[in-house]
Coordinates of C-alpha atoms in Angstrom, one line a residue:
M196 CA 3.1 11.6 75.8
N197 CA 0.0 10.5 73.5
K198 CA 0.9 9.2 70.3
Q199 CA -1.0 10.6 67.4
A200 CA -1.4 9.3 64.1
K201 CA 0.3 11.1 61.3
P202 CA -2.2 13.1 59.0
T203 CA -2.3 11.5 55.5
Y204 CA -3.8 13.1 52.5
R205 CA -5.1 11.6 49.1
Y206 CA -4.6 13.1 45.7
S207 CA -5.2 12.4 42.0
V208 CA -2.4 13.1 39.6
F209 CA -1.3 11.7 36.3
G210 CA -4.1 9.3 36.5
L211 CA -3.1 7.8 39.7
T212 CA -4.4 8.0 43.2
V213 CA -1.5 9.1 45.6
Q214 CA -1.7 8.9 49.3
S215 CA 0.9 11.2 51.0
D216 CA 2.3 12.1 54.4
I217 CA 2.9 15.4 52.9
L218 CA 0.6 18.1 52.3
L219 CA 0.5 18.8 48.6
E220 CA -1.7 21.7 48.0
E221 CA -0.9 21.8 44.3
L222 CA -2.8 18.3 43.6
T223 CA -6.4 17.6 43.4
V224 CA -8.1 16.0 46.4
S225 CA -9.2 12.5 45.6
R226 CA -11.5 10.2 47.2
E227 CA -10.7 6.8 45.4
A228 CA -10.4 4.1 47.6
T229 CA -7.8 2.3 45.7
I230 CA -4.2 3.7 46.2
D231 CA -1.8 3.5 43.5
V232 CA 1.3 5.3 45.1
K233 CA 2.2 6.1 48.6
I234 CA 4.5 8.9 49.6
R235 CA 6.0 8.5 53.2
Y236 CA 8.3 10.5 55.4
K237 CA 11.1 7.6 56.1
P238 CA 14.9 7.6 56.5
V239 CA 16.6 6.8 53.2
T240 CA 20.0 5.1 53.2
A241 CA 22.3 6.0 50.4
P242 CA 23.8 3.2 48.2
P243 CA 27.8 2.9 48.2
A244 CA 29.2 5.9 46.7
E245 CA 30.7 3.9 44.0
L246 CA 27.1 3.1 42.8
L247 CA 26.3 6.7 42.5
K248 CA 25.8 8.5 39.0
E249 CA 27.2 12.1 39.1
G250 CA 27.2 11.6 42.8
T251 CA 23.7 12.0 43.3
Y252 CA 21.5 9.1 42.0
H253 CA 21.3 5.2 41.6
L254 CA 18.9 3.3 39.2
T255 CA 17.9 -0.1 38.9
A256 CA 14.9 -1.8 37.0
T257 CA 12.6 -1.1 40.0
S258 CA 14.5 1.3 42.3
F259 CA 15.5 4.9 42.3
F260 CA 17.6 6.8 44.9
L261 CA 18.2 10.5 44.5
D262 CA 20.1 12.8 46.8
V263 CA 19.7 16.4 46.6
P264 CA 22.2 18.0 49.0
D265 CA 20.4 20.5 51.7
I266 CA 17.1 19.2 50.4
A267 CA 16.3 15.7 50.9
R268 CA 17.2 12.1 50.0
Y269 CA 14.4 10.1 47.8
R270 CA 13.7 6.4 47.2
V271 CA 11.3 5.5 44.5
E272 CA 10.2 1.7 44.4
A273 CA 8.5 -0.4 41.9
G274 CA 6.1 2.5 40.8
Q275 CA 4.2 2.3 44.1
V276 CA 6.3 4.1 46.9
I277 CA 8.1 7.2 47.3
E278 CA 10.2 7.6 50.3
V279 CA 11.4 11.1 51.5
D280 CA 14.1 11.9 54.0
P281 CA 14.6 15.7 54.4
Y282 CA 17.7 17.4 55.3
E283 CA 17.4 19.4 58.6
G284 CA 16.2 23.0 57.7
A285 CA 15.1 22.1 54.1
E286 CA 12.2 24.1 52.8
I287 CA 9.2 22.1 52.1
E288 CA 8.5 23.9 48.8
A289 CA 12.1 22.7 47.7
I290 CA 11.4 19.1 48.8
K291 CA 8.1 19.2 46.8
L292 CA 10.0 20.4 43.6
F293 CA 11.8 17.1 43.3
L294 CA 9.2 15.0 44.6
L295 CA 6.7 16.1 42.0
G296 CA 9.2 16.2 39.3
S297 CA 11.9 13.7 39.0
C298 CA 10.3 11.1 41.5
M299 CA 6.9 11.2 39.9
G300 CA 8.7 11.0 36.5
V301 CA 10.2 7.7 37.7
I302 CA 7.0 6.5 39.0
L303 CA 5.4 6.9 35.6
H304 CA 8.4 5.2 33.9
Q305 CA 8.3 2.2 36.5
R306 CA 4.4 2.0 36.0
N307 CA 5.1 1.9 32.0
I308 CA 3.3 5.0 31.4
L309 CA 5.3 7.2 29.1
P310 CA 6.1 10.7 30.4
M311 CA 6.8 13.3 27.8
H312 CA 8.6 16.5 28.5
G313 CA 6.4 19.5 28.0
S314 CA 3.0 21.5 28.6
V315 CA -0.3 20.2 27.1
I316 CA -2.9 23.0 26.0
V317 CA -6.3 22.1 25.4
V318 CA -7.7 23.2 21.9
A319 CA -11.3 22.3 21.0
G320 CA -11.2 19.3 23.5
E321 CA -7.9 17.8 22.3
G322 CA -4.2 18.2 23.6
I323 CA -1.4 20.2 21.9
L324 CA 2.0 19.1 23.7
L325 CA 4.7 21.8 23.5
T326 CA 7.9 20.4 23.8
G327 CA 11.7 21.3 23.3
H328 CA 14.9 21.8 24.8
S329 CA 15.4 24.1 27.9
G330 CA 15.2 27.6 26.6
A331 CA 13.1 26.6 23.5
G332 CA 10.1 28.8 24.5
K333 CA 7.7 26.0 25.9
S334 CA 6.6 27.9 29.0
T335 CA 6.5 31.2 27.1
T336 CA 4.3 29.6 24.3
A337 CA 2.0 28.0 26.8
H338 CA 1.5 31.2 28.8
R339 CA 0.5 32.8 25.6
F340 CA -2.1 30.2 25.1
L341 CA -3.4 30.5 28.8
A342 CA -3.5 34.4 28.4
A343 CA -5.8 34.0 25.2
G344 CA -8.2 31.9 27.4
Y345 CA -7.1 28.4 26.6
Q346 CA -6.7 25.7 29.2
F347 CA -4.1 23.2 30.1
V348 CA -3.8 19.7 31.5
T349 CA -0.2 19.5 32.5
D350 CA 2.9 22.1 32.4
D351 CA 6.0 20.1 32.5
V352 CA 5.3 16.1 32.4
A353 CA 2.7 14.8 30.1
A354 CA 1.6 11.4 31.4
T355 CA 0.9 9.5 28.2
R356 CA -0.9 6.2 27.4
I357 CA -1.9 4.6 23.9
E358 CA -5.5 3.3 24.2
E359 CA -6.8 1.7 21.1
G360 CA -4.2 3.5 18.9
Q361 CA -5.1 6.8 20.5
A362 CA -2.7 8.7 22.6
I363 CA -4.4 10.0 25.7
V364 CA -2.7 12.4 28.4
A365 CA -3.7 12.4 32.1
P366 CA -4.1 15.8 34.0
A367 CA -1.2 16.7 36.4
Y368 CA -2.1 19.9 38.5
G369 CA -2.9 23.6 38.0
H370 CA 0.4 25.3 38.4
Q371 CA 2.9 26.4 35.7
K372 CA 6.6 27.3 35.7
L373 CA 7.4 30.7 34.0
W374 CA 10.6 32.8 33.8
A375 CA 10.8 36.0 35.6
D376 CA 10.9 38.2 32.3
V377 CA 7.4 36.6 31.4
L378 CA 5.8 37.2 35.0
E379 CA 7.2 40.8 34.7
R380 CA 4.4 41.1 31.9
A381 CA 1.8 39.2 33.8
P382 CA 1.7 40.8 37.5
E383 CA -1.7 39.2 38.1
L384 CA 0.1 35.8 38.6
E385 CA 1.1 35.1 42.0
R386 CA 4.6 33.5 42.4
K387 CA 4.5 30.3 44.4
R388 CA 8.2 29.5 44.7
V389 CA 11.4 29.5 42.9
N390 CA 11.6 26.8 40.6
R391 CA 15.1 27.0 39.3
E392 CA 18.0 29.5 38.3
V393 CA 19.7 29.0 35.0
D394 CA 22.3 31.3 33.5
G395 CA 21.2 34.5 35.5
R396 CA 17.4 33.7 35.0
T397 CA 15.0 32.8 37.4
K398 CA 12.0 30.4 36.8
Y399 CA 9.0 30.6 39.2
T400 CA 6.1 28.2 40.0
V401 CA 2.7 29.9 39.7
S402 CA -0.9 29.0 40.3
R403 CA -3.2 28.7 37.3
D404 CA -5.9 26.5 38.7
R405 CA -8.5 28.5 37.0
Q406 CA -7.3 27.2 33.5
F407 CA -6.4 23.9 34.7
L408 CA -8.7 20.9 33.1
N409 CA -8.7 18.0 35.3
Q410 CA -9.6 15.4 32.9
S411 CA -7.7 13.1 30.6
I412 CA -7.9 14.2 26.9
P413 CA -6.7 12.8 23.6
L414 CA -3.3 14.1 22.3
R415 CA -3.8 15.5 18.6
L416 CA -0.4 17.3 18.0
I417 CA 3.2 17.5 19.2
V418 CA 5.0 20.8 18.4
E419 CA 8.8 20.7 19.1
L420 CA 10.0 24.3 19.6
V421 CA 13.4 25.1 18.2
P422 CA 15.1 28.5 18.6
S423 CA 16.3 29.9 15.2
E424 CA 18.4 32.6 13.7
E425 CA 16.1 32.7 10.8
P426 CA 14.0 35.9 10.4
G427 CA 10.6 34.4 11.0
V428 CA 8.4 31.5 12.3
R429 CA 8.7 28.4 10.1
I430 CA 7.4 24.9 10.6
E431 CA 8.1 21.4 8.9
T432 CA 6.2 18.2 9.3
I433 CA 8.4 15.5 10.8
Q434 CA 7.9 11.8 9.9
G435 CA 9.7 8.5 9.8
L436 CA 12.6 7.6 11.9
E437 CA 13.2 11.2 12.6
K438 CA 10.0 11.6 14.2
V439 CA 10.8 8.6 16.5
R440 CA 14.0 10.1 17.2
T441 CA 12.7 13.4 18.1
L442 CA 10.1 11.8 20.5
M443 CA 12.9 9.8 22.1
V444 CA 14.8 12.9 22.9
H445 CA 11.9 14.5 24.5
M446 CA 11.0 11.8 26.9
Y447 CA 11.1 13.0 30.4
R448 CA 14.3 12.1 32.2
N449 CA 15.1 9.9 29.0
V450 CA 18.7 9.4 30.6
Y451 CA 17.0 6.8 32.8
F452 CA 16.2 4.4 29.7
T453 CA 20.0 4.8 29.1
A454 CA 21.2 3.8 32.6
L455 CA 19.0 0.8 32.6
H456 CA 20.2 -0.2 28.9
K457 CA 16.4 0.1 27.9
Q458 CA 16.9 1.9 24.7
K459 CA 15.0 -0.8 23.0
E460 CA 11.8 -0.1 25.0
Q461 CA 12.5 3.6 24.7
F462 CA 12.6 3.1 20.9
E463 CA 9.2 1.1 21.0
K464 CA 7.4 3.6 23.2
A465 CA 8.3 6.3 20.8
T466 CA 7.3 4.3 17.8
E467 CA 3.9 3.6 19.3
L468 CA 3.5 7.4 19.9
A469 CA 4.6 8.4 16.6
R470 CA 1.8 6.1 14.9
A471 CA -0.9 8.0 17.0
V472 CA 0.2 11.7 17.0
R473 CA 1.4 14.2 14.3
L474 CA 4.7 16.0 14.9
I475 CA 5.6 19.4 13.7
R476 CA 8.9 21.5 14.4
L477 CA 8.6 25.1 14.7
Y478 CA 11.4 27.3 14.3
R479 CA 11.1 30.6 16.2
P480 CA 13.6 33.6 15.9
V481 CA 15.8 34.2 18.8
G482 CA 15.5 37.7 20.5
K483 CA 12.0 38.5 19.0
A484 CA 8.6 38.6 20.7
T485 CA 7.1 36.0 18.5
E486 CA 4.7 34.4 21.0
Q487 CA 1.6 35.6 19.1
E488 CA 2.7 34.5 15.8
V489 CA 3.9 31.1 17.2
M490 CA 0.5 30.4 18.8
D491 CA -1.4 31.6 15.6
T492 CA 0.9 29.0 13.4
I493 CA -0.2 26.3 15.7
L494 CA -3.6 27.0 15.7
K495 CA -3.5 27.0 11.8
E496 CA -1.9 23.5 12.0
V497 CA -4.6 22.2 14.3
T498 CA -7.3 23.4 11.9
K499 CA -5.3 22.2 8.8
G500 CA -4.6 18.6 10.5
G501 CA -2.7 16.4 8.2
K502 CA -1.2 12.8 8.1
V503 CA 0.0 11.4 11.5

């Protein structure tokens, strides 16, 4: 039998050029000659069981192992290589979910690129990062902005660099994660795959290519969304150590800093970002459809500006 070379693909994501054995239709095709990250199908051996945290992952300063039962084993090395070893029968969409999420998040950490957790909406050529804990309303608020005609550069992970005192966010890809109840109000959006299920709610990945801006932009404002029992929308400006602490909380996969005992580096990264970007906390009432009011309030803050 004649041996045939495996097809490889080349993409751009998070400001990096990625060469992949896996077809990743979500990503933008790249023709860059220099390769930053290689994604390869390769057998991955698990570390000894006693080294695994929560029975699923192991982390060192330069290496990350992740075992997702029935999906795949992954190894991420030195910010340059991701090895993928699928379980028999695993669906490719499920394999890509962890590849483009946790594994790429680790790549950013290893390359000293700060990954913030949230969606970045483009307003007047600058980025607004919507962050918050699960259920805070990040995806719902981002959807409201997109429905109003705004663009976005990333939905879940904001690859952030500081250049000459300015925070810059690199583009990810033109897909968004939305809860099923939001999609019921937007039947025109095609559901690409189930992203996850939490407390009886299902989140889907949907294509938003037409509103994806494939370029790096300056980050102007970070909005932490907080569900509240208050009757209406309220905002407060966050500064000082509370600002730094809040940014540390919303770094993507911030547990990795703790596992590596790198809280000092985490604090330094958050402090650098805090100097460059405004942060407001927006309280939104639980159980009320306030997406329009939330968007209008954020846009007023953008127009008003204020101290970093």
